[in-house]
């Protein structure tokens, strides 16, 4: 059974993440989409909120699990018996950071391979922080995020305005 981990902050999950997931589920028997608990970041959505938003978006898949982790990603992957890490690569600008992480993870565990997947080019410019900023400023992000996330962003905005 080929198990892959798709890690990230997912604050919040976007259509770009879902595009990568859609590709990953075709390549692996099981994909665990997992939220990194990063105490040094101040996310817009709590871990629980991010988790339930992801859950709402992945119901259609039978081979996707949603989880969260802290500590080293490769250690987490080992506990899940995963042999691959999935990361999205949108543009050259992603490459340096992603290469650094992939090579470091390989140093930490040579049995775990990072697999880069390219999203549809319409998501090249899309990332969670841009979505958060546009939503905070009242812009329309309906083309960039799934419906549950759009509604959650609207609720956040109402609460803070
Ligand atoms: O969505 P992001 O913020 O780009 O995801 C980054 C993430 C969570 C994949 C990365 O920060 C990570 O793997 N964190 C776990 C800690 C770890 O293992 N660090 C060493 C990797 S080089």
PDB file of C-alpha atoms and ligand atoms in Angstrom:
ATOM      1  CA  UNK A   1       0.000   0.000   0.000  1.00  0.00           C
ATOM      2  CA  UNK A   2       1.569   3.270  -1.121  1.00  0.00           C
ATOM      3  CA  UNK A   3       0.866   5.988   1.439  1.00  0.00           C
ATOM      4  CA  UNK A   4       1.702   9.655   0.870  1.00  0.00           C
ATOM      5  CA  UNK A   5       1.636  12.584   3.235  1.00  0.00           C
ATOM      6  CA  UNK A   6       0.474  15.938   1.907  1.00  0.00           C
ATOM      7  CA  UNK A   7       1.643  18.397   4.585  1.00  0.00           C
ATOM      8  CA  UNK A   8       1.078  22.117   4.844  1.00  0.00           C
ATOM      9  CA  UNK A   9      -0.276  25.009   6.842  1.00  0.00           C
ATOM     10  CA  UNK A  10      -3.562  25.058   4.896  1.00  0.00           C
ATOM     11  CA  UNK A  11      -4.522  28.435   6.363  1.00  0.00           C
ATOM     12  CA  UNK A  12      -6.901  28.066   4.622  1.00  0.00           C
ATOM     13  CA  UNK A  13      -7.014  25.263   2.053  1.00  0.00           C
ATOM     14  CA  UNK A  14      -7.363  26.677  -1.478  1.00  0.00           C
ATOM     15  CA  UNK A  15      -8.405  25.368  -4.875  1.00  0.00           C
ATOM     16  CA  UNK A  16      -4.697  25.057  -5.653  1.00  0.00           C
ATOM     17  CA  UNK A  17      -4.203  22.630  -2.732  1.00  0.00           C
ATOM     18  CA  UNK A  18      -7.251  20.670  -3.858  1.00  0.00           C
ATOM     19  CA  UNK A  19      -5.864  20.485  -7.387  1.00  0.00           C
ATOM     20  CA  UNK A  20      -2.661  18.918  -6.002  1.00  0.00           C
ATOM     21  CA  UNK A  21      -4.685  16.534  -3.842  1.00  0.00           C
ATOM     22  CA  UNK A  22      -6.749  15.460  -6.843  1.00  0.00           C
ATOM     23  CA  UNK A  23      -3.520  14.524  -8.639  1.00  0.00           C
ATOM     24  CA  UNK A  24      -2.042  12.793  -5.600  1.00  0.00           C
ATOM     25  CA  UNK A  25      -5.048  10.513  -4.992  1.00  0.00           C
ATOM     26  CA  UNK A  26      -4.534   9.062  -8.460  1.00  0.00           C
ATOM     27  CA  UNK A  27      -0.913   8.180  -7.710  1.00  0.00           C
ATOM     28  CA  UNK A  28      -1.170   6.757  -4.189  1.00  0.00           C
ATOM     29  CA  UNK A  29      -3.364   4.221  -2.417  1.00  0.00           C
ATOM     30  CA  UNK A  30      -3.830   6.592   0.489  1.00  0.00           C
ATOM     31  CA  UNK A  31      -3.104  10.307   0.942  1.00  0.00           C
ATOM     32  CA  UNK A  32      -2.955  11.821   4.409  1.00  0.00           C
ATOM     33  CA  UNK A  33      -3.456  15.562   4.211  1.00  0.00           C
ATOM     34  CA  UNK A  34      -1.945  16.861   7.404  1.00  0.00           C
ATOM     35  CA  UNK A  35      -1.823  20.266   9.071  1.00  0.00           C
ATOM     36  CA  UNK A  36       1.487  21.385  10.546  1.00  0.00           C
ATOM     37  CA  UNK A  37       1.055  22.737  14.068  1.00  0.00           C
ATOM     38  CA  UNK A  38       3.521  25.584  13.926  1.00  0.00           C
ATOM     39  CA  UNK A  39       3.605  27.553  17.196  1.00  0.00           C
ATOM     40  CA  UNK A  40       5.717  30.301  15.599  1.00  0.00           C
ATOM     41  CA  UNK A  41       2.943  31.173  13.121  1.00  0.00           C
ATOM     42  CA  UNK A  42      -0.222  33.061  14.028  1.00  0.00           C
ATOM     43  CA  UNK A  43      -2.771  31.496  11.681  1.00  0.00           C
ATOM     44  CA  UNK A  44      -6.050  33.095  10.662  1.00  0.00           C
ATOM     45  CA  UNK A  45      -7.848  29.800  11.253  1.00  0.00           C
ATOM     46  CA  UNK A  46      -7.270  27.593  14.295  1.00  0.00           C
ATOM     47  CA  UNK A  47      -6.068  24.071  13.737  1.00  0.00           C
ATOM     48  CA  UNK A  48      -9.593  22.764  14.412  1.00  0.00           C
ATOM     49  CA  UNK A  49     -11.111  25.211  11.928  1.00  0.00           C
ATOM     50  CA  UNK A  50      -8.563  24.306   9.251  1.00  0.00           C
ATOM     51  CA  UNK A  51      -9.183  20.636   9.882  1.00  0.00           C
ATOM     52  CA  UNK A  52     -12.936  20.869   9.578  1.00  0.00           C
ATOM     53  CA  UNK A  53     -12.639  22.987   6.421  1.00  0.00           C
ATOM     54  CA  UNK A  54     -10.363  20.377   4.855  1.00  0.00           C
ATOM     55  CA  UNK A  55     -12.720  17.600   5.946  1.00  0.00           C
ATOM     56  CA  UNK A  56     -15.626  19.394   4.311  1.00  0.00           C
ATOM     57  CA  UNK A  57     -13.665  19.531   1.022  1.00  0.00           C
ATOM     58  CA  UNK A  58     -12.350  15.965   0.826  1.00  0.00           C
ATOM     59  CA  UNK A  59     -15.489  13.968   1.623  1.00  0.00           C
ATOM     60  CA  UNK A  60     -15.719  12.687  -1.940  1.00  0.00           C
ATOM     61  CA  UNK A  61     -12.444  10.775  -1.646  1.00  0.00           C
ATOM     62  CA  UNK A  62     -12.351   7.332  -0.101  1.00  0.00           C
ATOM     63  CA  UNK A  63      -8.553   7.266   0.147  1.00  0.00           C
ATOM     64  CA  UNK A  64      -7.920  10.592   1.879  1.00  0.00           C
ATOM     65  CA  UNK A  65      -7.421  11.063   5.601  1.00  0.00           C
ATOM     66  CA  UNK A  66      -7.166  14.405   7.412  1.00  0.00           C
ATOM     67  CA  UNK A  67      -4.765  14.787  10.313  1.00  0.00           C
ATOM     68  CA  UNK A  68      -2.376  17.203  12.033  1.00  0.00           C
ATOM     69  CA  UNK A  69       1.139  16.856  13.338  1.00  0.00           C
ATOM     70  CA  UNK A  70       3.884  18.584  15.225  1.00  0.00           C
ATOM     71  CA  UNK A  71       7.592  17.890  15.291  1.00  0.00           C
ATOM     72  CA  UNK A  72       9.528  16.563  12.362  1.00  0.00           C
ATOM     73  CA  UNK A  73       7.603  15.733   9.230  1.00  0.00           C
ATOM     74  CA  UNK A  74       9.702  12.655   8.422  1.00  0.00           C
ATOM     75  CA  UNK A  75       9.088  11.237  11.897  1.00  0.00           C
ATOM     76  CA  UNK A  76       5.375  11.760  11.472  1.00  0.00           C
ATOM     77  CA  UNK A  77       5.555  10.120   8.015  1.00  0.00           C
ATOM     78  CA  UNK A  78       7.293   7.086   9.526  1.00  0.00           C
ATOM     79  CA  UNK A  79       4.559   6.661  12.145  1.00  0.00           C
ATOM     80  CA  UNK A  80       2.031   6.606   9.298  1.00  0.00           C
ATOM     81  CA  UNK A  81       4.132   4.148   7.249  1.00  0.00           C
ATOM     82  CA  UNK A  82       4.217   6.697   4.439  1.00  0.00           C
ATOM     83  CA  UNK A  83       7.022   6.601   1.893  1.00  0.00           C
ATOM     84  CA  UNK A  84       6.261   9.815   0.014  1.00  0.00           C
ATOM     85  CA  UNK A  85       5.728  13.468   0.789  1.00  0.00           C
ATOM     86  CA  UNK A  86       3.639  15.424  -1.689  1.00  0.00           C
ATOM     87  CA  UNK A  87       4.327  19.096  -2.298  1.00  0.00           C
ATOM     88  CA  UNK A  88       2.911  21.433  -4.904  1.00  0.00           C
ATOM     89  CA  UNK A  89       5.279  23.353  -7.123  1.00  0.00           C
ATOM     90  CA  UNK A  90       3.678  26.374  -8.751  1.00  0.00           C
ATOM     91  CA  UNK A  91       6.577  28.347 -10.135  1.00  0.00           C
ATOM     92  CA  UNK A  92      10.346  28.736 -10.072  1.00  0.00           C
ATOM     93  CA  UNK A  93       9.917  30.982  -7.029  1.00  0.00           C
ATOM     94  CA  UNK A  94       8.743  27.947  -5.014  1.00  0.00           C
ATOM     95  CA  UNK A  95      11.660  25.861  -6.085  1.00  0.00           C
ATOM     96  CA  UNK A  96      14.481  26.998  -3.816  1.00  0.00           C
ATOM     97  CA  UNK A  97      12.539  26.601  -0.581  1.00  0.00           C
ATOM     98  CA  UNK A  98      11.006  23.317  -1.704  1.00  0.00           C
ATOM     99  CA  UNK A  99      14.354  21.897  -2.839  1.00  0.00           C
ATOM    100  CA  UNK A 100      15.897  22.819   0.505  1.00  0.00           C
ATOM    101  CA  UNK A 101      13.101  21.085   2.407  1.00  0.00           C
ATOM    102  CA  UNK A 102      13.124  18.024   0.159  1.00  0.00           C
ATOM    103  CA  UNK A 103      16.887  17.560   0.447  1.00  0.00           C
ATOM    104  CA  UNK A 104      16.842  18.121   4.193  1.00  0.00           C
ATOM    105  CA  UNK A 105      14.016  15.630   4.617  1.00  0.00           C
ATOM    106  CA  UNK A 106      16.000  13.165   2.489  1.00  0.00           C
ATOM    107  CA  UNK A 107      19.028  13.673   4.774  1.00  0.00           C
ATOM    108  CA  UNK A 108      16.814  13.001   7.772  1.00  0.00           C
ATOM    109  CA  UNK A 109      15.265   9.898   6.225  1.00  0.00           C
ATOM    110  CA  UNK A 110      16.557   8.531   2.945  1.00  0.00           C
ATOM    111  CA  UNK A 111      13.580   6.182   2.608  1.00  0.00           C
ATOM    112  CA  UNK A 112      11.057   8.988   2.287  1.00  0.00           C
ATOM    113  CA  UNK A 113      10.826  10.585  -1.129  1.00  0.00           C
ATOM    114  CA  UNK A 114       9.388  14.027  -1.882  1.00  0.00           C
ATOM    115  CA  UNK A 115       7.126  14.067  -4.912  1.00  0.00           C
ATOM    116  CA  UNK A 116       6.434  17.437  -6.518  1.00  0.00           C
ATOM    117  CA  UNK A 117       3.192  17.915  -8.376  1.00  0.00           C
ATOM    118  CA  UNK A 118       2.376  20.882 -10.578  1.00  0.00           C
ATOM    119  CA  UNK A 119      -1.111  22.351 -10.242  1.00  0.00           C
ATOM    120  CA  UNK A 120      -3.141  23.599 -13.167  1.00  0.00           C
ATOM    121  CA  UNK A 121      -1.452  26.788 -14.403  1.00  0.00           C
ATOM    122  CA  UNK A 122      -4.500  28.846 -13.412  1.00  0.00           C
ATOM    123  CA  UNK A 123      -3.327  28.378  -9.789  1.00  0.00           C
ATOM    124  CA  UNK A 124       0.240  29.550 -10.401  1.00  0.00           C
ATOM    125  CA  UNK A 125      -0.283  32.824  -8.563  1.00  0.00           C
ATOM    126  CA  UNK A 126      -2.531  31.420  -5.823  1.00  0.00           C
ATOM    127  CA  UNK A 127      -1.523  30.967  -2.220  1.00  0.00           C
ATOM    128  CA  UNK A 128      -3.205  31.043   1.172  1.00  0.00           C
ATOM    129  CA  UNK A 129      -1.660  34.302   2.332  1.00  0.00           C
ATOM    130  CA  UNK A 130      -2.881  36.173  -0.758  1.00  0.00           C
ATOM    131  CA  UNK A 131      -6.353  34.684  -0.213  1.00  0.00           C
ATOM    132  CA  UNK A 132      -6.309  35.811   3.439  1.00  0.00           C
ATOM    133  CA  UNK A 133      -5.269  39.328   2.478  1.00  0.00           C
ATOM    134  CA  UNK A 134      -7.850  39.740  -0.301  1.00  0.00           C
ATOM    135  CA  UNK A 135     -10.594  38.353   1.951  1.00  0.00           C
ATOM    136  CA  UNK A 136      -9.559  40.612   4.843  1.00  0.00           C
ATOM    137  CA  UNK A 137      -9.812  43.624   2.530  1.00  0.00           C
ATOM    138  CA  UNK A 138     -13.225  42.589   1.274  1.00  0.00           C
ATOM    139  CA  UNK A 139     -12.157  41.333  -2.162  1.00  0.00           C
ATOM    140  CA  UNK A 140     -13.773  38.468  -4.009  1.00  0.00           C
ATOM    141  CA  UNK A 141     -11.963  35.163  -3.464  1.00  0.00           C
ATOM    142  CA  UNK A 142     -14.786  32.931  -4.693  1.00  0.00           C
ATOM    143  CA  UNK A 143     -12.693  31.699  -7.627  1.00  0.00           C
ATOM    144  CA  UNK A 144      -9.787  30.696  -5.431  1.00  0.00           C
ATOM    145  CA  UNK A 145     -11.254  28.702  -2.559  1.00  0.00           C
ATOM    146  CA  UNK A 146     -13.903  26.018  -2.107  1.00  0.00           C
ATOM    147  CA  UNK A 147     -17.341  27.046  -0.816  1.00  0.00           C
ATOM    148  CA  UNK A 148     -16.878  26.075   2.862  1.00  0.00           C
ATOM    149  CA  UNK A 149     -13.689  28.170   2.984  1.00  0.00           C
ATOM    150  CA  UNK A 150     -15.389  31.112   1.277  1.00  0.00           C
ATOM    151  CA  UNK A 151     -18.149  31.023   3.887  1.00  0.00           C
ATOM    152  CA  UNK A 152     -15.635  30.741   6.730  1.00  0.00           C
ATOM    153  CA  UNK A 153     -13.688  33.739   5.389  1.00  0.00           C
ATOM    154  CA  UNK A 154     -16.913  35.742   5.173  1.00  0.00           C
ATOM    155  CA  UNK A 155     -17.796  34.815   8.772  1.00  0.00           C
ATOM    156  CA  UNK A 156     -14.306  35.859   9.971  1.00  0.00           C
ATOM    157  CA  UNK A 157     -14.621  39.197   8.179  1.00  0.00           C
ATOM    158  CA  UNK A 158     -18.050  39.904   9.704  1.00  0.00           C
ATOM    159  CA  UNK A 159     -16.710  39.119  13.176  1.00  0.00           C
ATOM    160  CA  UNK A 160     -13.740  41.452  12.832  1.00  0.00           C
ATOM    161  CA  UNK A 161     -15.513  44.371  11.090  1.00  0.00           C
TER     162      UNK A 161
HETATM  163  O1  LIG B   1       2.178  25.113   3.730  1.00  0.00           O
HETATM  164  P1  LIG B   1       3.586  25.365   4.196  1.00  0.00           P
HETATM  165  O2  LIG B   1       3.588  26.365   5.317  1.00  0.00           O
HETATM  166  O3  LIG B   1       4.507  25.741   3.070  1.00  0.00           O
HETATM  167  O4  LIG B   1       4.139  23.955   4.788  1.00  0.00           O
HETATM  168  C1  LIG B   1       5.451  23.851   5.300  1.00  0.00           C
HETATM  169  C2  LIG B   1       5.624  22.522   6.065  1.00  0.00           C
HETATM  170  C3  LIG B   1       4.580  22.362   7.119  1.00  0.00           C
HETATM  171  C4  LIG B   1       5.522  21.367   5.079  1.00  0.00           C
HETATM  172  C5  LIG B   1       7.053  22.530   6.694  1.00  0.00           C
HETATM  173  O5  LIG B   1       7.213  23.673   7.446  1.00  0.00           O
HETATM  174  C6  LIG B   1       7.323  21.312   7.576  1.00  0.00           C
HETATM  175  O6  LIG B   1       7.558  20.233   7.065  1.00  0.00           O
HETATM  176  N1  LIG B   1       7.257  21.481   8.919  1.00  0.00           N
HETATM  177  C7  LIG B   1       7.470  20.416   9.856  1.00  0.00           C
HETATM  178  C8  LIG B   1       8.804  20.532  10.589  1.00  0.00           C
HETATM  179  C9  LIG B   1       9.899  19.829   9.840  1.00  0.00           C
HETATM  180  O7  LIG B   1       9.897  18.650   9.627  1.00  0.00           O
HETATM  181  N2  LIG B   1      10.921  20.624   9.442  1.00  0.00           N
HETATM  182  C10 LIG B   1      12.036  20.126   8.681  1.00  0.00           C
HETATM  183  C11 LIG B   1      11.696  20.118   7.188  1.00  0.00           C
HETATM  184  S1  LIG B   1      13.045  20.692   6.289  1.00  0.00           S
END
